[in-house]
PDB file of C-alpha atoms in Angstrom:
ATOM      1  CA  MET A 331       0.165  -0.239  -0.144  1.00 39.00           C
ATOM      2  CA  GLN A 332       1.590   3.452  -0.961  1.00 48.00           C
ATOM      3  CA  LYS A 333       2.280   5.410   2.489  1.00 50.00           C
ATOM      4  CA  LEU A 334       0.432   8.523   1.975  1.00 57.00           C
ATOM      5  CA  ASN A 335       2.662  11.023   3.982  1.00 57.00           C
ATOM      6  CA  LEU A 336       0.321  14.055   5.202  1.00 56.00           C
ATOM      7  CA  THR A 337       1.018  14.548   8.726  1.00 48.00           C
ATOM      8  CA  GLY A 338       1.169  17.902   9.470  1.00 49.00           C
ATOM      9  CA  SER A 339       5.077  17.232  10.474  1.00 47.00           C
ATOM     10  CA  ALA A 340       8.198  16.915   8.108  1.00 46.00           C
ATOM     11  CA  LYS A 341      11.423  16.391   8.305  1.00 46.00           C
ATOM     12  CA  HIS A 342      12.934  19.475   6.848  1.00 40.00           C
ATOM     13  CA  GLN A 343      12.568  23.342   8.070  1.00 41.00           C
ATOM     14  CA  THR A 344       9.766  24.981   6.771  1.00 43.00           C
ATOM     15  CA  ASP A 345       7.318  27.343   7.391  1.00 44.00           C
ATOM     16  CA  ASP A 346       4.488  25.965   9.231  1.00 48.00           C
ATOM     17  CA  GLN A 347       1.965  26.153   7.290  1.00 47.00           C
ATOM     18  CA  MET A 348       3.738  24.002   4.409  1.00 52.00           C
ATOM     19  CA  LYS A 349       4.437  20.788   7.572  1.00 66.00           C
ATOM     20  CA  GLY A 350       0.286  18.949   6.224  1.00 87.00           C
ATOM     21  CA  LEU A 351       0.647  20.503   2.021  1.00 93.00           C
ATOM     22  CA  SER A 352       0.779  17.289   0.054  1.00 94.00           C
ATOM     23  CA  ALA A 353       0.111  16.660  -3.997  1.00 96.00           C
ATOM     24  CA  VAL A 354      -2.099  13.951  -5.303  1.00 97.00           C
ATOM     25  CA  PHE A 355      -1.373  13.172  -8.450  1.00 98.00           C
ATOM     26  CA  VAL A 356      -4.459  12.394 -11.218  1.00 98.00           C
ATOM     27  CA  ASP A 357      -1.608  10.920 -14.549  1.00 97.00           C
ATOM     28  CA  GLY A 358      -4.502   8.793 -16.399  1.00 94.00           C
ATOM     29  CA  ASP A 359      -4.981   5.889 -14.202  1.00 94.00           C
ATOM     30  CA  GLU A 360      -2.614   6.126 -11.577  1.00 96.00           C
ATOM     31  CA  VAL A 361      -2.908   8.372  -8.677  1.00 97.00           C
ATOM     32  CA  PHE A 362      -0.220   9.034  -6.395  1.00 96.00           C
ATOM     33  CA  VAL A 363       0.810  11.388  -3.199  1.00 95.00           C
ATOM     34  CA  ASP A 364       4.498  12.999  -4.271  1.00 94.00           C
ATOM     35  CA  ASN A 365       4.785  15.234  -1.889  1.00 92.00           C
ATOM     36  CA  GLY A 366       8.530  16.503  -3.991  1.00 92.00           C
ATOM     37  CA  ALA A 367       5.721  18.709  -5.630  1.00 93.00           C
ATOM     38  CA  ILE A 368       5.935  21.292  -2.527  1.00 90.00           C
ATOM     39  CA  HIS A 369       9.040  22.065  -4.144  1.00 90.00           C
ATOM     40  CA  ALA A 370       8.467  21.490  -8.231  1.00 90.00           C
ATOM     41  CA  LYS A 371      10.118  17.936  -8.005  1.00 92.00           C
ATOM     42  CA  SER A 372       8.046  15.384  -8.157  1.00 94.00           C
ATOM     43  CA  ARG A 373       9.121  12.082 -10.438  1.00 95.00           C
ATOM     44  CA  LEU A 374       7.259  13.485 -13.282  1.00 95.00           C
ATOM     45  CA  GLU A 375       8.837  16.789 -12.938  1.00 95.00           C
ATOM     46  CA  VAL A 376      13.094  16.129 -12.257  1.00 95.00           C
ATOM     47  CA  GLY A 377      14.546  15.278 -15.536  1.00 96.00           C
ATOM     48  CA  ILE A 378      11.832  18.065 -17.627  1.00 97.00           C
ATOM     49  CA  LYS A 379      13.182  21.468 -18.815  1.00 97.00           C
ATOM     50  CA  PHE A 380       9.767  23.281 -18.300  1.00 97.00           C
ATOM     51  CA  VAL A 381       9.182  25.649 -21.182  1.00 97.00           C
ATOM     52  CA  SER A 382       6.978  29.061 -21.729  1.00 96.00           C
ATOM     53  CA  SER A 383       3.968  27.643 -23.570  1.00 96.00           C
ATOM     54  CA  LEU A 384       1.821  24.342 -24.120  1.00 97.00           C
ATOM     55  CA  GLU A 385       2.766  25.091 -27.943  1.00 97.00           C
ATOM     56  CA  GLU A 386       6.510  24.028 -26.974  1.00 97.00           C
ATOM     57  CA  VAL A 387       5.094  20.762 -25.746  1.00 97.00           C
ATOM     58  CA  PRO A 388       5.620  18.162 -28.520  1.00 97.00           C
ATOM     59  CA  ASN A 389       2.789  15.557 -27.336  1.00 96.00           C
ATOM     60  CA  PRO A 390       1.709  16.637 -23.996  1.00 97.00           C
ATOM     61  CA  ARG A 391       0.034  14.649 -21.568  1.00 97.00           C
ATOM     62  CA  HIS A 392      -2.408  16.510 -19.541  1.00 97.00           C
ATOM     63  CA  ILE A 393      -2.246  15.835 -15.703  1.00 98.00           C
ATOM     64  CA  GLU A 394      -4.023  17.192 -13.166  1.00 98.00           C
ATOM     65  CA  GLY A 395      -3.186  17.217  -9.584  1.00 98.00           C
ATOM     66  CA  ILE A 396      -4.344  19.018  -6.362  1.00 98.00           C
ATOM     67  CA  TRP A 397      -2.958  20.731  -3.401  1.00 97.00           C
ATOM     68  CA  ILE A 398      -4.145  18.764  -0.502  1.00 97.00           C
ATOM     69  CA  THR A 399      -4.357  20.085   3.256  1.00 96.00           C
ATOM     70  CA  LEU A 400      -3.909  18.716   6.900  1.00 94.00           C
ATOM     71  CA  LYS A 401      -5.300  20.843  10.025  1.00 93.00           C
ATOM     72  CA  ARG A 402      -6.083  19.178  12.689  1.00 91.00           C
ATOM     73  CA  GLN A 403      -9.704  19.481  13.678  1.00 83.00           C
ATOM     74  CA  ALA A 404     -11.768  18.756  16.927  1.00 83.00           C
ATOM     75  CA  ASN A 405     -11.671  15.019  16.287  1.00 86.00           C
ATOM     76  CA  GLY A 406      -8.225  15.258  15.245  1.00 91.00           C
ATOM     77  CA  LEU A 407      -6.042  15.506  12.539  1.00 93.00           C
ATOM     78  CA  GLY A 408      -8.231  15.562   8.671  1.00 95.00           C
ATOM     79  CA  TYR A 409      -7.769  16.946   5.565  1.00 96.00           C
ATOM     80  CA  THR A 410      -9.646  20.469   4.895  1.00 96.00           C
ATOM     81  CA  GLY A 411      -8.015  22.115   1.758  1.00 97.00           C
ATOM     82  CA  ALA A 412      -7.730  21.265  -1.764  1.00 97.00           C
ATOM     83  CA  MET A 413      -7.527  22.620  -4.448  1.00 98.00           C
ATOM     84  CA  PRO A 414      -6.260  21.467  -8.956  1.00 98.00           C
ATOM     85  CA  PHE A 415      -3.279  22.933 -10.700  1.00 97.00           C
ATOM     86  CA  GLU A 416      -1.939  21.093 -13.855  1.00 97.00           C
ATOM     87  CA  LEU A 417       1.211  19.779 -15.463  1.00 96.00           C
ATOM     88  CA  TRP A 418       1.229  19.247 -19.367  1.00 98.00           C
ATOM     89  CA  ILE A 419       4.478  16.449 -19.882  1.00 97.00           C
ATOM     90  CA  ASP A 420       6.145  14.846 -22.804  1.00 97.00           C
ATOM     91  CA  SER A 421       8.573  12.792 -21.140  1.00 95.00           C
ATOM     92  CA  ASP A 422       9.931  11.220 -24.652  1.00 96.00           C
ATOM     93  CA  SER A 423      11.183  15.163 -25.070  1.00 97.00           C
ATOM     94  CA  LYS A 424      12.123  15.599 -21.522  1.00 97.00           C
ATOM     95  CA  LEU A 425       9.403  18.719 -22.663  1.00 98.00           C
ATOM     96  CA  GLY A 426       6.939  19.519 -19.793  1.00 97.00           C
ATOM     97  CA  TYR A 427       4.306  23.310 -19.247  1.00 98.00           C
ATOM     98  CA  LYS A 428       2.731  24.017 -15.935  1.00 96.00           C
ATOM     99  CA  LYS A 429       1.957  28.315 -15.271  1.00 95.00           C
ATOM    100  CA  LEU A 430       4.207  28.174 -11.826  1.00 92.00           C
ATOM    101  CA  SER A 431       2.334  31.207 -10.634  1.00 93.00           C
ATOM    102  CA  ASP A 432      -1.203  29.519 -10.719  1.00 95.00           C
ATOM    103  CA  HIS A 433       0.336  26.583  -8.568  1.00 94.00           C
ATOM    104  CA  VAL A 434       1.775  28.980  -5.722  1.00 94.00           C
ATOM    105  CA  ASN A 435      -1.227  30.314  -6.003  1.00 96.00           C
ATOM    106  CA  GLN A 436      -3.381  27.305  -5.689  1.00 97.00           C
ATOM    107  CA  MET A 437      -0.915  25.816  -3.476  1.00 95.00           C
ATOM    108  CA  ASP A 438      -0.884  28.707  -0.757  1.00 95.00           C
ATOM    109  CA  LYS A 439      -4.934  28.990  -1.373  1.00 96.00           C
ATOM    110  CA  ALA A 440      -4.741  25.087   0.234  1.00 96.00           C
ATOM    111  CA  VAL A 441      -2.866  25.994   2.896  1.00 95.00           C
ATOM    112  CA  ARG A 442      -5.393  28.301   3.601  1.00 95.00           C
ATOM    113  CA  GLY A 443      -7.677  25.266   3.793  1.00 95.00           C
ATOM    114  CA  ASN A 444      -9.812  26.760   0.242  1.00 97.00           C
ATOM    115  CA  VAL A 445     -11.788  23.446  -1.315  1.00 97.00           C
ATOM    116  CA  ASP A 446     -12.692  24.314  -4.911  1.00 97.00           C
ATOM    117  CA  LEU A 447     -12.218  21.144  -7.588  1.00 97.00           C
ATOM    118  CA  SER A 448     -14.276  22.665 -10.194  1.00 95.00           C
ATOM    119  CA  ARG A 449     -11.047  23.414 -13.022  1.00 96.00           C
ATOM    120  CA  LEU A 450     -10.965  19.453 -12.373  1.00 96.00           C
ATOM    121  CA  SER A 451     -12.170  16.543 -14.432  1.00 96.00           C
ATOM    122  CA  LYS A 452     -14.290  14.936 -13.062  1.00 96.00           C
ATOM    123  CA  GLU A 453     -12.482  11.633 -13.369  1.00 96.00           C
ATOM    124  CA  ALA A 454      -9.932  13.337 -11.709  1.00 97.00           C
ATOM    125  CA  VAL A 455     -11.865  13.775  -9.066  1.00 97.00           C
ATOM    126  CA  VAL A 456     -13.619  10.486  -8.795  1.00 96.00           C
ATOM    127  CA  LYS A 457     -10.548   9.150  -8.468  1.00 97.00           C
ATOM    128  CA  ALA A 458      -8.674  11.066  -6.174  1.00 97.00           C
ATOM    129  CA  GLY A 459     -11.958  10.934  -3.756  1.00 96.00           C
ATOM    130  CA  GLN A 460     -11.476   7.590  -3.933  1.00 95.00           C
ATOM    131  CA  PHE A 461      -7.844   7.141  -3.162  1.00 96.00           C
ATOM    132  CA  LEU A 462      -8.200  10.021  -0.222  1.00 96.00           C
ATOM    133  CA  GLN A 463     -10.350   8.217   0.996  1.00 94.00           C
ATOM    134  CA  THR A 464      -8.691   4.469   1.291  1.00 93.00           C
ATOM    135  CA  VAL A 465      -5.184   5.876   1.851  1.00 92.00           C
ATOM    136  CA  ARG A 466      -5.616   7.129   5.569  1.00 91.00           C
ATOM    137  CA  ALA A 467      -9.648   6.598   6.421  1.00 92.00           C
ATOM    138  CA  ASP A 468      -8.591   8.419   9.608  1.00 94.00           C
ATOM    139  CA  LEU A 469      -7.740  12.124   7.556  1.00 95.00           C
ATOM    140  CA  TRP A 470     -11.166  11.299   5.407  1.00 95.00           C
ATOM    141  CA  GLU A 471     -13.648  10.547   8.193  1.00 94.00           C
ATOM    142  CA  ASN A 472     -11.845  14.280  10.602  1.00 95.00           C
ATOM    143  CA  ALA A 473     -11.819  15.961   7.142  1.00 95.00           C
ATOM    144  CA  THR A 474     -14.022  19.187   6.396  1.00 95.00           C
ATOM    145  CA  ASP A 475     -17.417  18.999   5.270  1.00 94.00           C
ATOM    146  CA  ALA A 476     -16.634  21.466   2.510  1.00 95.00           C
ATOM    147  CA  PHE A 477     -13.241  18.754   1.928  1.00 96.00           C
ATOM    148  CA  ARG A 478     -16.170  15.608   1.396  1.00 94.00           C
ATOM    149  CA  ALA A 479     -19.083  17.533   0.283  1.00 95.00           C
ATOM    150  CA  ALA A 480     -16.309  18.442  -2.965  1.00 95.00           C
ATOM    151  CA  PHE A 481     -15.513  15.105  -3.496  1.00 93.00           C
ATOM    152  CA  SER A 482     -18.811  13.328  -2.981  1.00 87.00           C
ATOM    153  CA  GLN A 483     -20.246  16.115  -5.518  1.00 77.00           C
ATOM    154  CA  ALA A 484     -18.109  14.121  -8.794  1.00 65.00           C
ATOM    155  CA  GLU A 485     -19.691  10.946  -7.627  1.00 65.00           C
ATOM    156  CA  ASP A 486     -23.396  12.346  -8.047  1.00 60.00           C
TER     157      ASP A 486
END
């Protein structure tokens, strides 16, 4: 089973607000956590040269991501923030495109506890929601109502 490294603590010194932050990627049928994304060093990004426009990427694969944050709730640690971001990667040419400012702004909103998955495909929201419910059921049980509702709406 994949370990979800959302513990509310970090192994390195960082701003306290960033300690409960992680990234969940939906790459086709694969859903996974990669905390390297916080520093633009996810397994998808390493070795990729990011260019200034999507048109420069020959065969872009669209990857949807969600910044996820944890916060202590009345019943314990739970999911609170969820904001989307996107990457386009061509692994063969080692080129990619992302809007860095959007990644940072969405990360900030997630850290503040905002939840808005409207920019994601319904399929990505369903896959990510199922993943988050099963990987750490305790975090899902302690999630805010807004967090659970955002993922549940996609299943309707």
